[in-house]
Amino acid sequence: MVLKESRKILLILIIGLFFILGLTLWKKVLTKEILLKEPISFKIPSKEILAPEPLTFLIEKETESVLSDEEIIKFTNYYREENDIAELNTNQLLMEAAENKLNDMFQKQYFAHISPEGDDAGIILKEIGYDYLVVGENLARGYFKDSKDLVDGWMKSPDHRENILNPKFREIGVAQREGKFQGKEQYLAVQIFASPLSLCPLPDESSLSQIQEKEEELEELTKKAEILRGEIEKESQEEFESEAEFQVVQDKIKTYNALVRRINKLSKELETLILNYNSQVNSFNTCIDNF
């Protein structure tokens, strides 16, 4: 009888020791928490449009004028180079946009940056699929001796000159044609300047998707861990009537600790993803601020 009681006491002591060790491990792992930063949002480009008052040349036609898109771009870049400003690259989408603007003005017989329907250069670029940071437009009508005469006329106008020499612009498209406008044969000319949005690389969308997926997984694991923790705390306050009951709690403690390790590992991965994503966003926002 004494031996039986002694064995019972010994069993209780062993169970108590294992419980204390298990509970200590549970508490130790539980304290490993990581505070995560939230993904920051990137700025929406203001999409600035620079459109000075259209320029009319009050010169009567004397001789046959010969203008070319290539020459207009050449002399535009000549003045930029003369002022230590990087040359503009010809962009086919901008060439298309300039041509569309030119045709629209002849067809609807208006001379303005905004069409009768309310379309401006920004809308024209959107329609042809050119996403921009900043856009500018120069318009001219009348007669010009040649392409240089046209560009010189724009350069004599402070606002048009500002567009031509604007270092924010990286690309150009032009169009010109002689035709009947408001009852008179004359030239209409269009310059469209722009910088594409691609100059400021957008943050990786897949990174944001990964962040969202891991946040959902982390939330689910945390809920499971909290439920399990509540069960362990409740059951650990009760007396164990058998080793089997003690083992059930021990298994829950092991499961809980495994969950916490997964949570901590996932938290570190998430933290790294967020830091990398935020770095991309900051770079994009800085680029936007410089335009």
mmCIF file of N, CA, C and O in Angstrom, residues 101-177:
data_model
loop_
_atom_site.group_PDB
_atom_site.id
_atom_site.type_symbol
_atom_site.label_atom_id
_atom_site.label_comp_id
_atom_site.label_asym_id
_atom_site.label_seq_id
_atom_site.Cartn_x
_atom_site.Cartn_y
_atom_site.Cartn_z
ATOM 1 N N LYS A 101 -4.172 65.156 -83.330
ATOM 2 C CA LYS A 101 -4.543 66.529 -82.943
ATOM 3 C C LYS A 101 -4.656 67.414 -84.194
ATOM 4 O O LYS A 101 -5.609 68.202 -84.338
ATOM 5 N N LEU A 102 -3.694 67.282 -85.091
ATOM 6 C CA LEU A 102 -3.683 68.078 -86.322
ATOM 7 C C LEU A 102 -4.939 67.793 -87.154
ATOM 8 O O LEU A 102 -5.627 68.724 -87.607
ATOM 9 N N ASN A 103 -5.234 66.527 -87.367
ATOM 10 C CA ASN A 103 -6.412 66.143 -88.158
ATOM 11 C C ASN A 103 -7.703 66.635 -87.507
ATOM 12 O O ASN A 103 -8.631 67.060 -88.201
ATOM 13 N N ASP A 104 -7.762 66.565 -86.186
ATOM 14 C CA ASP A 104 -8.967 66.987 -85.464
ATOM 15 C C ASP A 104 -9.204 68.492 -85.631
ATOM 16 O O ASP A 104 -10.351 68.932 -85.810
ATOM 17 N N MET A 105 -8.128 69.267 -85.575
ATOM 18 C CA MET A 105 -8.281 70.727 -85.732
ATOM 19 C C MET A 105 -8.729 71.086 -87.138
ATOM 20 O O MET A 105 -9.576 71.965 -87.317
ATOM 21 N N PHE A 106 -8.177 70.409 -88.149
ATOM 22 C CA PHE A 106 -8.608 70.687 -89.524
ATOM 23 C C PHE A 106 -10.058 70.254 -89.730
ATOM 24 O O PHE A 106 -10.857 70.977 -90.331
ATOM 25 N N GLN A 107 -10.391 69.080 -89.226
ATOM 26 C CA GLN A 107 -11.728 68.547 -89.435
ATOM 27 C C GLN A 107 -12.800 69.388 -88.750
ATOM 28 O O GLN A 107 -13.858 69.663 -89.330
ATOM 29 N N LYS A 108 -12.531 69.832 -87.524
ATOM 30 C CA LYS A 108 -13.539 70.565 -86.750
ATOM 31 C C LYS A 108 -13.327 72.079 -86.784
ATOM 32 O O LYS A 108 -14.092 72.824 -86.158
ATOM 33 N N GLN A 109 -12.258 72.495 -87.482
ATOM 34 C CA GLN A 109 -11.993 73.919 -87.693
ATOM 35 C C GLN A 109 -11.903 74.712 -86.381
ATOM 36 O O GLN A 109 -12.582 75.722 -86.183
ATOM 37 N N TYR A 110 -11.050 74.225 -85.502
ATOM 38 C CA TYR A 110 -10.756 74.974 -84.274
ATOM 39 C C TYR A 110 -9.246 75.038 -84.095
ATOM 40 O O TYR A 110 -8.507 74.200 -84.631
ATOM 41 N N PHE A 111 -8.785 76.031 -83.349
ATOM 42 C CA PHE A 111 -7.345 76.194 -83.096
ATOM 43 C C PHE A 111 -7.163 76.440 -81.603
ATOM 44 O O PHE A 111 -7.158 77.570 -81.130
ATOM 45 N N ALA A 112 -7.068 75.355 -80.864
ATOM 46 C CA ALA A 112 -6.987 75.452 -79.401
ATOM 47 C C ALA A 112 -6.457 74.139 -78.844
ATOM 48 O O ALA A 112 -6.489 73.099 -79.511
ATOM 49 N N HIS A 113 -5.965 74.199 -77.619
ATOM 50 C CA HIS A 113 -5.451 72.984 -76.971
ATOM 51 C C HIS A 113 -6.570 72.036 -76.560
ATOM 52 O O HIS A 113 -6.350 70.831 -76.436
ATOM 53 N N ILE A 114 -7.755 72.592 -76.348
ATOM 54 C CA ILE A 114 -8.894 71.765 -75.954
ATOM 55 C C ILE A 114 -9.909 71.746 -77.088
ATOM 56 O O ILE A 114 -10.315 72.795 -77.602
ATOM 57 N N SER A 115 -10.303 70.548 -77.499
ATOM 58 C CA SER A 115 -11.236 70.390 -78.611
ATOM 59 C C SER A 115 -12.647 70.809 -78.201
ATOM 60 O O SER A 115 -12.929 70.982 -77.004
ATOM 61 N N PRO A 116 -13.551 70.970 -79.161
ATOM 62 C CA PRO A 116 -14.945 71.297 -78.809
ATOM 63 C C PRO A 116 -15.572 70.273 -77.868
ATOM 64 O O PRO A 116 -16.496 70.603 -77.119
ATOM 65 N N GLU A 117 -15.077 69.022 -77.893
ATOM 66 C CA GLU A 117 -15.601 67.985 -76.995
ATOM 67 C C GLU A 117 -14.933 67.999 -75.633
ATOM 68 O O GLU A 117 -15.293 67.212 -74.755
ATOM 69 N N GLY A 118 -13.933 68.870 -75.468
ATOM 70 C CA GLY A 118 -13.248 68.955 -74.176
ATOM 71 C C GLY A 118 -12.014 68.098 -74.059
ATOM 72 O O GLY A 118 -11.464 67.934 -72.964
ATOM 73 N N ASP A 119 -11.531 67.535 -75.169
ATOM 74 C CA ASP A 119 -10.344 66.679 -75.140
ATOM 75 C C ASP A 119 -9.072 67.522 -75.202
ATOM 76 O O ASP A 119 -8.934 68.392 -76.075
ATOM 77 N N ASP A 120 -8.148 67.261 -74.281
ATOM 78 C CA ASP A 120 -6.853 67.944 -74.297
ATOM 79 C C ASP A 120 -5.759 66.938 -74.625
ATOM 80 O O ASP A 120 -6.035 65.766 -74.946
ATOM 81 N N ALA A 121 -4.499 67.368 -74.541
ATOM 82 C CA ALA A 121 -3.377 66.492 -74.886
ATOM 83 C C ALA A 121 -3.336 65.252 -73.997
ATOM 84 O O ALA A 121 -2.999 64.155 -74.454
ATOM 85 N N GLY A 122 -3.690 65.426 -72.727
ATOM 86 C CA GLY A 122 -3.674 64.295 -71.805
ATOM 87 C C GLY A 122 -4.654 63.213 -72.215
ATOM 88 O O GLY A 122 -4.347 62.015 -72.151
ATOM 89 N N ILE A 123 -5.833 63.612 -72.675
ATOM 90 C CA ILE A 123 -6.849 62.642 -73.111
ATOM 91 C C ILE A 123 -6.412 61.954 -74.391
ATOM 92 O O ILE A 123 -6.590 60.739 -74.562
ATOM 93 N N ILE A 124 -5.805 62.716 -75.299
ATOM 94 C CA ILE A 124 -5.311 62.133 -76.550
ATOM 95 C C ILE A 124 -4.267 61.055 -76.257
ATOM 96 O O ILE A 124 -4.296 59.961 -76.844
ATOM 97 N N LEU A 125 -3.353 61.336 -75.335
ATOM 98 C CA LEU A 125 -2.316 60.360 -74.992
ATOM 99 C C LEU A 125 -2.921 59.129 -74.325
ATOM 100 O O LEU A 125 -2.478 58.002 -74.561
ATOM 101 N N LYS A 126 -3.913 59.342 -73.498
ATOM 102 C CA LYS A 126 -4.569 58.215 -72.829
ATOM 103 C C LYS A 126 -5.224 57.299 -73.851
ATOM 104 O O LYS A 126 -5.164 56.073 -73.743
ATOM 105 N N GLU A 127 -5.852 57.895 -74.872
ATOM 106 C CA GLU A 127 -6.557 57.119 -75.888
ATOM 107 C C GLU A 127 -5.617 56.247 -76.711
ATOM 108 O O GLU A 127 -5.999 55.160 -77.156
ATOM 109 N N ILE A 128 -4.378 56.712 -76.919
ATOM 110 C CA ILE A 128 -3.442 55.915 -77.723
ATOM 111 C C ILE A 128 -2.548 55.027 -76.857
ATOM 112 O O ILE A 128 -1.696 54.308 -77.375
ATOM 113 N N GLY A 129 -2.726 55.094 -75.528
ATOM 114 C CA GLY A 129 -1.999 54.193 -74.637
ATOM 115 C C GLY A 129 -0.637 54.676 -74.185
ATOM 116 O O GLY A 129 0.230 53.863 -73.862
ATOM 117 N N TYR A 130 -0.446 55.997 -74.138
ATOM 118 C CA TYR A 130 0.822 56.557 -73.648
ATOM 119 C C TYR A 130 0.572 57.104 -72.253
ATOM 120 O O TYR A 130 -0.092 58.131 -72.083
ATOM 121 N N ASP A 131 1.106 56.419 -71.247
ATOM 122 C CA ASP A 131 0.935 56.870 -69.863
ATOM 123 C C ASP A 131 2.089 57.799 -69.517
ATOM 124 O O ASP A 131 3.261 57.410 -69.636
ATOM 125 N N TYR A 132 1.768 58.997 -69.103
ATOM 126 C CA TYR A 132 2.803 60.021 -68.966
ATOM 127 C C TYR A 132 2.893 60.586 -67.549
ATOM 128 O O TYR A 132 1.961 60.483 -66.747
ATOM 129 N N LEU A 133 4.041 61.187 -67.281
ATOM 130 C CA LEU A 133 4.254 61.943 -66.050
ATOM 131 C C LEU A 133 3.931 63.412 -66.267
ATOM 132 O O LEU A 133 3.328 64.067 -65.425
ATOM 133 N N VAL A 134 4.384 63.937 -67.396
ATOM 134 C CA VAL A 134 4.155 65.342 -67.733
ATOM 135 C C VAL A 134 4.050 65.439 -69.255
ATOM 136 O O VAL A 134 4.705 64.686 -69.983
ATOM 137 N N VAL A 135 3.204 66.332 -69.730
ATOM 138 C CA VAL A 135 3.033 66.504 -71.172
ATOM 139 C C VAL A 135 2.923 67.993 -71.483
ATOM 140 O O VAL A 135 2.417 68.774 -70.676
ATOM 141 N N GLY A 136 3.429 68.369 -72.640
ATOM 142 C CA GLY A 136 3.329 69.745 -73.100
ATOM 143 C C GLY A 136 2.921 69.771 -74.558
ATOM 144 O O GLY A 136 3.173 68.811 -75.302
ATOM 145 N N GLU A 137 2.300 70.861 -74.977
ATOM 146 C CA GLU A 137 1.837 70.955 -76.368
ATOM 147 C C GLU A 137 2.047 72.371 -76.884
ATOM 148 O O GLU A 137 1.681 73.343 -76.219
ATOM 149 N N ASN A 138 2.662 72.479 -78.045
ATOM 150 C CA ASN A 138 2.801 73.748 -78.763
ATOM 151 C C ASN A 138 1.985 73.680 -80.040
ATOM 152 O O ASN A 138 2.061 72.672 -80.776
ATOM 153 N N LEU A 139 1.233 74.726 -80.321
ATOM 154 C CA LEU A 139 0.451 74.816 -81.549
ATOM 155 C C LEU A 139 0.838 76.083 -82.307
ATOM 156 O O LEU A 139 1.177 77.095 -81.702
ATOM 157 N N ALA A 140 0.773 76.001 -83.634
ATOM 158 C CA ALA A 140 1.037 77.190 -84.465
ATOM 159 C C ALA A 140 0.221 77.093 -85.744
ATOM 160 O O ALA A 140 -0.080 75.997 -86.221
ATOM 161 N N ARG A 141 -0.123 78.259 -86.290
ATOM 162 C CA ARG A 141 -0.801 78.300 -87.588
ATOM 163 C C ARG A 141 -0.303 79.504 -88.362
ATOM 164 O O ARG A 141 0.168 80.493 -87.799
ATOM 165 N N GLY A 142 -0.400 79.426 -89.688
ATOM 166 C CA GLY A 142 0.036 80.528 -90.540
ATOM 167 C C GLY A 142 0.934 79.999 -91.643
ATOM 168 O O GLY A 142 0.833 78.840 -92.058
ATOM 169 N N TYR A 143 1.853 80.867 -92.084
ATOM 170 C CA TYR A 143 2.814 80.484 -93.115
ATOM 171 C C TYR A 143 4.216 80.613 -92.547
ATOM 172 O O TYR A 143 4.523 81.551 -91.813
ATOM 173 N N PHE A 144 5.053 79.665 -92.912
ATOM 174 C CA PHE A 144 6.436 79.649 -92.430
ATOM 175 C C PHE A 144 7.350 79.416 -93.630
ATOM 176 O O PHE A 144 7.006 78.667 -94.554
ATOM 177 N N LYS A 145 8.494 80.059 -93.623
ATOM 178 C CA LYS A 145 9.444 79.869 -94.712
ATOM 179 C C LYS A 145 9.909 78.428 -94.795
ATOM 180 O O LYS A 145 10.032 77.851 -95.870
ATOM 181 N N ASP A 146 10.194 77.862 -93.600
ATOM 182 C CA ASP A 146 10.662 76.474 -93.525
ATOM 183 C C ASP A 146 10.505 75.991 -92.083
ATOM 184 O O ASP A 146 9.948 76.711 -91.231
ATOM 185 N N SER A 147 11.011 74.817 -91.803
ATOM 186 C CA SER A 147 10.863 74.229 -90.463
ATOM 187 C C SER A 147 11.564 75.072 -89.406
ATOM 188 O O SER A 147 11.055 75.233 -88.289
ATOM 189 N N LYS A 148 12.732 75.613 -89.724
ATOM 190 C CA LYS A 148 13.464 76.444 -88.773
ATOM 191 C C LYS A 148 12.679 77.715 -88.450
ATOM 192 O O LYS A 148 12.650 78.169 -87.290
ATOM 193 N N ASP A 149 12.029 78.272 -89.458
ATOM 194 C CA ASP A 149 11.233 79.482 -89.241
ATOM 195 C C ASP A 149 10.102 79.204 -88.249
ATOM 196 O O ASP A 149 9.792 80.037 -87.388
ATOM 197 N N LEU A 150 9.510 78.031 -88.361
ATOM 198 C CA LEU A 150 8.441 77.640 -87.434
ATOM 199 C C LEU A 150 8.977 77.507 -86.009
ATOM 200 O O LEU A 150 8.412 78.076 -85.064
ATOM 201 N N VAL A 151 10.072 76.776 -85.857
ATOM 202 C CA VAL A 151 10.643 76.571 -84.520
ATOM 203 C C VAL A 151 11.143 77.899 -83.947
ATOM 204 O O VAL A 151 10.980 78.169 -82.746
ATOM 205 N N ASP A 152 11.721 78.744 -84.791
ATOM 206 C CA ASP A 152 12.177 80.072 -84.329
ATOM 207 C C ASP A 152 11.002 80.890 -83.806
ATOM 208 O O ASP A 152 11.124 81.631 -82.817
ATOM 209 N N GLY A 153 9.864 80.769 -84.481
ATOM 210 C CA GLY A 153 8.682 81.492 -84.027
ATOM 211 C C GLY A 153 8.249 81.035 -82.644
ATOM 212 O O GLY A 153 7.909 81.855 -81.781
ATOM 213 N N TRP A 154 8.266 79.729 -82.411
ATOM 214 C CA TRP A 154 7.946 79.216 -81.080
ATOM 215 C C TRP A 154 8.971 79.701 -80.053
ATOM 216 O O TRP A 154 8.617 80.053 -78.930
ATOM 217 N N MET A 155 10.250 79.722 -80.447
ATOM 218 C CA MET A 155 11.301 80.132 -79.515
ATOM 219 C C MET A 155 11.187 81.606 -79.122
ATOM 220 O O MET A 155 11.643 82.004 -78.056
ATOM 221 N N LYS A 156 10.582 82.431 -79.979
ATOM 222 C CA LYS A 156 10.418 83.848 -79.660
ATOM 223 C C LYS A 156 9.279 84.090 -78.673
ATOM 224 O O LYS A 156 9.161 85.175 -78.112
ATOM 225 N N SER A 157 8.453 83.081 -78.500
ATOM 226 C CA SER A 157 7.346 83.174 -77.541
ATOM 227 C C SER A 157 7.796 82.540 -76.224
ATOM 228 O O SER A 157 8.134 81.354 -76.191
ATOM 229 N N PRO A 158 7.846 83.295 -75.121
ATOM 230 C CA PRO A 158 8.374 82.775 -73.851
ATOM 231 C C PRO A 158 7.755 81.451 -73.399
ATOM 232 O O PRO A 158 8.469 80.536 -72.972
ATOM 233 N N ASP A 159 6.448 81.314 -73.505
ATOM 234 C CA ASP A 159 5.791 80.096 -73.026
ATOM 235 C C ASP A 159 6.089 78.897 -73.920
ATOM 236 O O ASP A 159 6.291 77.776 -73.433
ATOM 237 N N HIS A 160 6.118 79.123 -75.236
ATOM 238 C CA HIS A 160 6.437 78.028 -76.155
ATOM 239 C C HIS A 160 7.911 77.644 -76.027
ATOM 240 O O HIS A 160 8.262 76.467 -76.095
ATOM 241 N N ARG A 161 8.748 78.649 -75.828
ATOM 242 C CA ARG A 161 10.173 78.410 -75.612
ATOM 243 C C ARG A 161 10.372 77.556 -74.360
ATOM 244 O O ARG A 161 11.219 76.643 -74.340
ATOM 245 N N GLU A 162 9.586 77.840 -73.332
ATOM 246 C CA GLU A 162 9.705 77.081 -72.089
ATOM 247 C C GLU A 162 9.408 75.595 -72.309
ATOM 248 O O GLU A 162 10.076 74.735 -71.744
ATOM 249 N N ASN A 163 8.434 75.298 -73.139
ATOM 250 C CA ASN A 163 8.152 73.903 -73.468
ATOM 251 C C ASN A 163 9.316 73.253 -74.211
ATOM 252 O O ASN A 163 9.732 72.133 -73.904
ATOM 253 N N ILE A 164 9.835 73.973 -75.211
ATOM 254 C CA ILE A 164 10.930 73.433 -76.017
ATOM 255 C C ILE A 164 12.170 73.153 -75.170
ATOM 256 O O ILE A 164 12.866 72.149 -75.362
ATOM 257 N N LEU A 165 12.426 74.026 -74.194
ATOM 258 C CA LEU A 165 13.639 73.885 -73.375
ATOM 259 C C LEU A 165 13.382 73.241 -72.009
ATOM 260 O O LEU A 165 14.266 73.238 -71.152
ATOM 261 N N ASN A 166 12.215 72.680 -71.820
ATOM 262 C CA ASN A 166 11.878 72.077 -70.528
ATOM 263 C C ASN A 166 12.642 70.766 -70.329
ATOM 264 O O ASN A 166 12.444 69.805 -71.079
ATOM 265 N N PRO A 167 13.524 70.705 -69.316
ATOM 266 C CA PRO A 167 14.322 69.480 -69.101
ATOM 267 C C PRO A 167 13.489 68.300 -68.602
ATOM 268 O O PRO A 167 13.968 67.166 -68.608
ATOM 269 N N LYS A 168 12.244 68.554 -68.189
ATOM 270 C CA LYS A 168 11.385 67.456 -67.744
ATOM 271 C C LYS A 168 10.970 66.552 -68.903
ATOM 272 O O LYS A 168 10.694 65.380 -68.714
ATOM 273 N N PHE A 169 10.919 67.126 -70.107
ATOM 274 C CA PHE A 169 10.475 66.353 -71.259
ATOM 275 C C PHE A 169 11.604 65.480 -71.795
ATOM 276 O O PHE A 169 12.751 65.918 -71.902
ATOM 277 N N ARG A 170 11.269 64.260 -72.160
ATOM 278 C CA ARG A 170 12.257 63.320 -72.694
ATOM 279 C C ARG A 170 11.941 62.887 -74.126
ATOM 280 O O ARG A 170 12.831 62.425 -74.832
ATOM 281 N N GLU A 171 10.663 63.024 -74.531
ATOM 282 C CA GLU A 171 10.259 62.530 -75.860
ATOM 283 C C GLU A 171 9.398 63.565 -76.576
ATOM 284 O O GLU A 171 8.830 64.463 -75.942
ATOM 285 N N ILE A 172 9.317 63.409 -77.890
ATOM 286 C CA ILE A 172 8.589 64.388 -78.697
ATOM 287 C C ILE A 172 7.876 63.702 -79.858
ATOM 288 O O ILE A 172 8.301 62.649 -80.344
ATOM 289 N N GLY A 173 6.775 64.321 -80.270
ATOM 290 C CA GLY A 173 6.083 63.944 -81.492
ATOM 291 C C GLY A 173 5.604 65.219 -82.165
ATOM 292 O O GLY A 173 5.207 66.178 -81.479
ATOM 293 N N VAL A 174 5.658 65.294 -83.487
ATOM 294 C CA VAL A 174 5.236 66.504 -84.204
ATOM 295 C C VAL A 174 4.379 66.124 -85.415
ATOM 296 O O VAL A 174 4.431 64.994 -85.910
ATOM 297 N N ALA A 175 3.609 67.099 -85.866
ATOM 298 C CA ALA A 175 2.826 66.937 -87.094
ATOM 299 C C ALA A 175 2.565 68.325 -87.671
ATOM 300 O O ALA A 175 2.424 69.299 -86.934
ATOM 301 N N GLN A 176 2.529 68.425 -88.983
ATOM 302 C CA GLN A 176 2.257 69.701 -89.658
ATOM 303 C C GLN A 176 1.672 69.400 -91.028
ATOM 304 O O GLN A 176 1.947 68.376 -91.627
ATOM 305 N N ARG A 177 0.849 70.310 -91.484
ATOM 306 C CA ARG A 177 0.262 70.132 -92.815
ATOM 307 C C ARG A 177 -0.367 71.440 -93.263
ATOM 308 O O ARG A 177 -0.898 72.198 -92.450
#
